[in-house]
Coordinates of C-alpha atoms in Angstrom, one line a residue:
M282 CA -0.7 4.5 -15.8
L283 CA 1.1 2.1 -18.3
I284 CA -0.8 1.3 -21.5
S285 CA -0.6 -2.4 -20.5
E286 CA -2.2 -1.7 -17.2
A287 CA -4.9 0.5 -18.8
V288 CA -5.8 -2.4 -21.2
R289 CA -6.0 -4.8 -18.3
V290 CA -8.2 -2.5 -16.3
V291 CA -10.6 -1.9 -19.2
F292 CA -10.8 -5.6 -19.9
F293 CA -11.3 -6.5 -16.2
V294 CA -14.0 -3.8 -15.7
A295 CA -15.8 -4.8 -18.9
F296 CA -15.7 -8.5 -18.0
V297 CA -17.1 -7.8 -14.5
G298 CA -19.7 -5.5 -15.9
A299 CA -20.8 -8.0 -18.5
V300 CA -21.1 -10.7 -15.9
Y301 CA -23.3 -8.6 -13.6
I302 CA -25.5 -7.4 -16.5
A303 CA -25.9 -11.0 -17.7
A304 CA -26.6 -12.2 -14.2
G305 CA -29.2 -9.5 -13.6
T306 CA -30.9 -10.2 -16.9
M307 CA -31.0 -13.9 -16.1
L308 CA -32.5 -13.3 -12.7
I309 CA -35.2 -11.1 -14.2
G310 CA -35.9 -13.8 -16.7
L311 CA -36.1 -16.5 -14.1
V312 CA -38.6 -14.6 -12.0
S313 CA -40.6 -13.8 -15.2
R314 CA -40.8 -17.4 -16.2
R315 CA -41.9 -18.5 -12.7
L316 CA -44.6 -15.9 -12.6
R317 CA -45.8 -16.8 -16.2
R318 CA -45.3 -20.5 -15.5
I319 CA -43.1 -20.9 -18.6
P320 CA -41.3 -24.3 -18.9
A321 CA -37.6 -24.4 -18.0
P322 CA -35.2 -23.7 -20.8
S323 CA -32.8 -26.3 -22.3
M324 CA -30.1 -27.9 -20.1
L325 CA -27.3 -26.1 -21.9
L326 CA -28.9 -22.7 -21.1
V327 CA -29.5 -23.8 -17.5
Q328 CA -25.8 -24.7 -17.2
S329 CA -24.7 -21.4 -18.7
Q330 CA -27.0 -19.5 -16.3
R331 CA -25.4 -21.4 -13.4
V332 CA -21.9 -20.5 -14.5
I333 CA -22.7 -16.8 -14.9
L334 CA -24.7 -16.6 -11.6
G335 CA -21.8 -18.4 -9.9
L336 CA -19.3 -15.9 -11.2
A337 CA -21.6 -13.0 -10.1
G338 CA -21.9 -14.6 -6.7
A339 CA -18.1 -15.1 -6.4
G340 CA -17.6 -11.5 -7.4
T341 CA -20.0 -10.3 -4.8
L342 CA -18.1 -12.3 -2.1
C343 CA -14.8 -10.8 -3.3
I344 CA -16.2 -7.3 -3.0
A345 CA -17.5 -8.0 0.5
Y346 CA -14.1 -9.5 1.4
G347 CA -12.3 -6.4 0.1
Y348 CA -14.6 -4.0 2.0
F349 CA -15.4 -5.8 5.3
I350 CA -12.4 -8.2 5.9
E351 CA -9.2 -7.2 4.1
P352 CA -8.8 -3.7 5.6
Y353 CA -9.0 -5.2 9.1
W354 CA -6.6 -8.1 8.5
P355 CA -3.0 -7.2 9.0
A356 CA -0.2 -9.1 7.3
I357 CA 3.4 -8.8 8.7
T358 CA 6.2 -9.7 6.3
H359 CA 9.8 -10.2 7.6
M360 CA 12.8 -9.6 5.3
R361 CA 16.4 -10.2 6.2
I362 CA 18.9 -7.8 4.6
T363 CA 22.7 -8.2 4.8
S364 CA 25.4 -5.8 3.8
R365 CA 29.2 -5.7 3.7
K366 CA 28.9 -2.2 5.3
L367 CA 27.6 -3.8 8.5
A368 CA 30.1 -5.4 10.8
T369 CA 30.1 -9.2 10.9
K370 CA 29.2 -9.3 14.6
A371 CA 27.0 -6.2 14.6
N372 CA 23.8 -6.4 16.5
P373 CA 20.8 -7.0 14.2
I374 CA 18.8 -3.8 13.5
R375 CA 15.0 -4.0 13.1
I376 CA 13.3 -1.5 10.8
V377 CA 9.5 -1.5 10.7
H378 CA 8.3 -0.1 7.4
I379 CA 4.6 1.0 7.1
S380 CA 2.9 3.0 4.4
D381 CA -0.3 4.2 2.8
L382 CA -2.6 4.2 5.8
H383 CA -5.1 6.5 4.0
C384 CA -6.9 7.1 7.2
D385 CA -10.6 7.9 7.3
P386 CA -12.7 9.4 10.1
K387 CA -13.7 5.9 11.2
P388 CA -10.6 3.9 12.3
R389 CA -9.9 0.5 10.7
L390 CA -6.6 -1.1 11.7
E391 CA -5.2 2.1 13.2
P392 CA -6.0 1.3 16.9
R393 CA -4.3 -2.1 16.6
L394 CA -1.2 -1.0 14.6
P395 CA 0.9 0.4 17.4
A396 CA 0.7 -2.9 19.4
L397 CA 1.5 -4.9 16.2
V398 CA 4.5 -2.6 15.6
A399 CA 5.7 -2.8 19.2
A400 CA 5.6 -6.6 19.0
Q401 CA 8.3 -6.5 16.3
Q402 CA 10.6 -4.7 18.8
P403 CA 11.8 -2.1 16.2
D404 CA 14.9 0.0 16.5
V405 CA 13.4 2.5 14.0
I406 CA 10.1 3.0 12.2
V407 CA 9.7 4.4 8.7
F408 CA 6.5 5.6 7.1
T409 CA 6.5 6.2 3.3
G410 CA 3.4 8.4 2.7
D411 CA -0.3 8.8 2.0
C412 CA -1.6 9.6 5.5
V413 CA -5.2 10.3 5.0
N414 CA -8.0 10.1 2.5
S415 CA -9.5 13.4 3.8
L416 CA -8.6 15.9 6.5
D417 CA -11.4 14.4 8.7
G418 CA -9.1 11.3 9.0
L419 CA -6.2 13.4 10.3
P420 CA -6.9 12.8 14.0
V421 CA -7.0 9.0 13.5
F422 CA -3.6 9.2 11.6
K423 CA -1.9 11.4 14.1
R424 CA -3.0 9.3 17.1
C425 CA -1.7 6.2 15.4
L426 CA 1.6 7.8 14.3
S427 CA 2.1 9.3 17.8
E428 CA 1.7 6.0 19.5
M429 CA 4.2 4.4 17.1
A430 CA 6.7 7.2 17.5
A431 CA 6.6 6.5 21.3
I432 CA 7.9 3.0 20.5
A433 CA 11.0 3.9 18.5
P434 CA 12.5 6.8 16.5
T435 CA 10.1 7.4 13.6
L436 CA 10.9 8.9 10.2
A437 CA 8.3 9.8 7.6
V438 CA 7.9 11.2 4.0
K439 CA 4.8 12.5 2.2
G440 CA 3.1 10.6 -0.5
N441 CA 1.2 11.9 -3.5
W442 CA -2.1 12.3 -1.6
D443 CA -0.2 14.2 1.1
T444 CA 1.3 16.8 -1.2
W445 CA -2.2 18.0 -2.0
R446 CA -2.7 18.8 1.7
T447 CA -0.7 22.0 1.7
D448 CA -2.9 23.5 4.5
A449 CA -2.5 20.5 6.9
D450 CA 0.3 19.8 9.4
L451 CA 0.4 16.0 8.9
F452 CA 3.3 15.1 11.2
G453 CA 3.4 18.0 13.7
G454 CA 3.1 16.9 17.3
T455 CA 3.4 13.2 16.5
G456 CA 7.1 12.8 17.4
A457 CA 7.8 11.6 13.9
L458 CA 10.5 13.4 11.9
E459 CA 9.6 14.3 8.3
L460 CA 12.4 13.9 5.8
N461 CA 12.2 16.1 2.7
G462 CA 15.6 16.6 1.1
Q463 CA 17.8 16.1 4.2
A464 CA 19.6 13.2 5.8
V465 CA 19.8 12.2 9.4
E466 CA 22.2 9.9 11.3
L467 CA 21.0 7.4 13.8
E468 CA 23.0 5.1 16.0
L469 CA 21.0 1.9 16.3
R470 CA 22.3 -0.9 18.6
G471 CA 25.8 0.3 18.1
T472 CA 25.7 0.8 14.4
V473 CA 25.4 4.1 12.6
V474 CA 22.7 4.2 9.9
W475 CA 21.9 7.1 7.7
F476 CA 18.4 7.9 6.6
S477 CA 17.2 10.3 3.9
G478 CA 14.0 10.9 2.0
A479 CA 11.8 13.2 0.0
Q480 CA 8.2 13.9 -0.5
A481 CA 6.5 12.6 -3.6
R482 CA 7.1 14.4 -6.9
A483 CA 9.9 16.6 -5.6
Q484 CA 12.8 15.8 -7.9
D485 CA 15.1 18.5 -6.5
R486 CA 14.5 17.2 -3.0
I487 CA 15.3 13.6 -4.1
E488 CA 18.7 14.7 -5.5
S489 CA 19.6 16.7 -2.4
A490 CA 18.5 13.8 -0.1
L491 CA 20.6 11.3 -2.0
A492 CA 23.6 13.7 -2.1
A493 CA 23.4 14.1 1.7
L494 CA 24.1 10.4 2.2
P495 CA 27.7 9.4 3.0
D496 CA 29.4 6.6 0.9
N497 CA 30.8 4.6 3.7
A498 CA 27.8 4.1 5.9
F499 CA 24.7 1.9 5.6
T500 CA 22.1 4.1 4.0
V501 CA 18.3 4.0 3.8
F502 CA 16.2 6.1 1.4
L503 CA 12.5 6.8 1.9
Y504 CA 10.2 7.7 -0.9
H505 CA 6.6 7.0 -1.9
F506 CA 6.8 5.9 -5.5
P507 CA 8.8 2.7 -6.3
D508 CA 9.7 3.9 -9.8
V509 CA 12.6 5.9 -8.3
I510 CA 14.5 2.7 -7.5
Y511 CA 17.0 2.9 -10.5
D512 CA 18.0 6.5 -9.6
V513 CA 18.4 5.5 -6.0
A514 CA 20.5 2.4 -6.9
A515 CA 22.8 4.6 -8.9
W516 CA 23.7 6.4 -5.7
K517 CA 24.5 3.1 -4.1
V518 CA 21.8 3.4 -1.5
D519 CA 21.6 0.1 0.5
L520 CA 17.9 0.0 1.3
C521 CA 15.0 1.9 -0.4
C522 CA 11.6 1.8 1.3
V523 CA 8.6 2.8 -0.8
G524 CA 4.8 2.4 -0.8
H525 CA 2.1 3.5 -3.2
T526 CA 1.2 0.1 -4.9
H527 CA -0.9 -1.1 -1.9
G528 CA 0.1 -4.7 -2.9
G529 CA -1.7 -4.3 -6.2
Q530 CA -5.1 -3.1 -5.0
V531 CA -7.0 -5.9 -6.9
A532 CA -5.2 -9.2 -7.4
L533 CA -6.5 -12.2 -9.3
P534 CA -5.7 -15.8 -8.4
F535 CA -2.8 -17.3 -10.5
Y536 CA -2.3 -13.9 -12.1
G537 CA -1.6 -11.2 -9.6
A538 CA -2.2 -7.5 -9.5
V539 CA -4.5 -6.0 -12.1
I540 CA -3.1 -2.5 -11.5
T541 CA -0.3 -1.1 -9.4
R542 CA 0.1 2.4 -11.0
S543 CA 3.9 1.8 -11.2
E544 CA 6.1 1.3 -14.2
L545 CA 7.7 -1.6 -12.3
G546 CA 4.4 -3.6 -12.1

């Protein structure tokens, strides 16, 4: 974690903790005054109490939103990418990129994801790591990935959470092809596209995966951490698909992500 991110996290957690401690103290005081029939405090103190209680209430709503709503609310982003390596009249190629499912034993969006992916009419699907939070979530992940792999050719790499699961076959039987140091050639709607990738924290596999890509074809590199982008760009890769940041985890209005665990912010 960057020092700047660590400072932001400490400040944010301290602020939130202070608000809830103050709100709890005020609620206890309000109840005590009511029971003891003590007159109301000054208007300034009342206004301050309202502000703090309002912040605590807003924070509670945000926590509820993050737990009960956000994980079940998919967002689809479309990005158009052009390249001189693609023929002028070449058929458009649709790549669906998905990452960081972190499946648990209880499904969230997983049952809906294949239909959402199919609606995009992909020519190829790429998954950039972090399959499960625990091995109990593996059946949920495999079912979801298998259904997606039935839609279009599916390529996958392991994320940092996945590299710990040395005893688990994360992609076996799903129809997805794991990339870890090699490159594969796919013909998509009449255009040859090369894909390569490597599991997280495997520097030697990154180098071999990049070296396996030809110079004259449109190339796609899959990895979990975004921080590899400058190394990938030096190899003149055309498209790099990564995950890990989860969109920032916690984002504040008018500010953005509090923490991404990436040197790129």
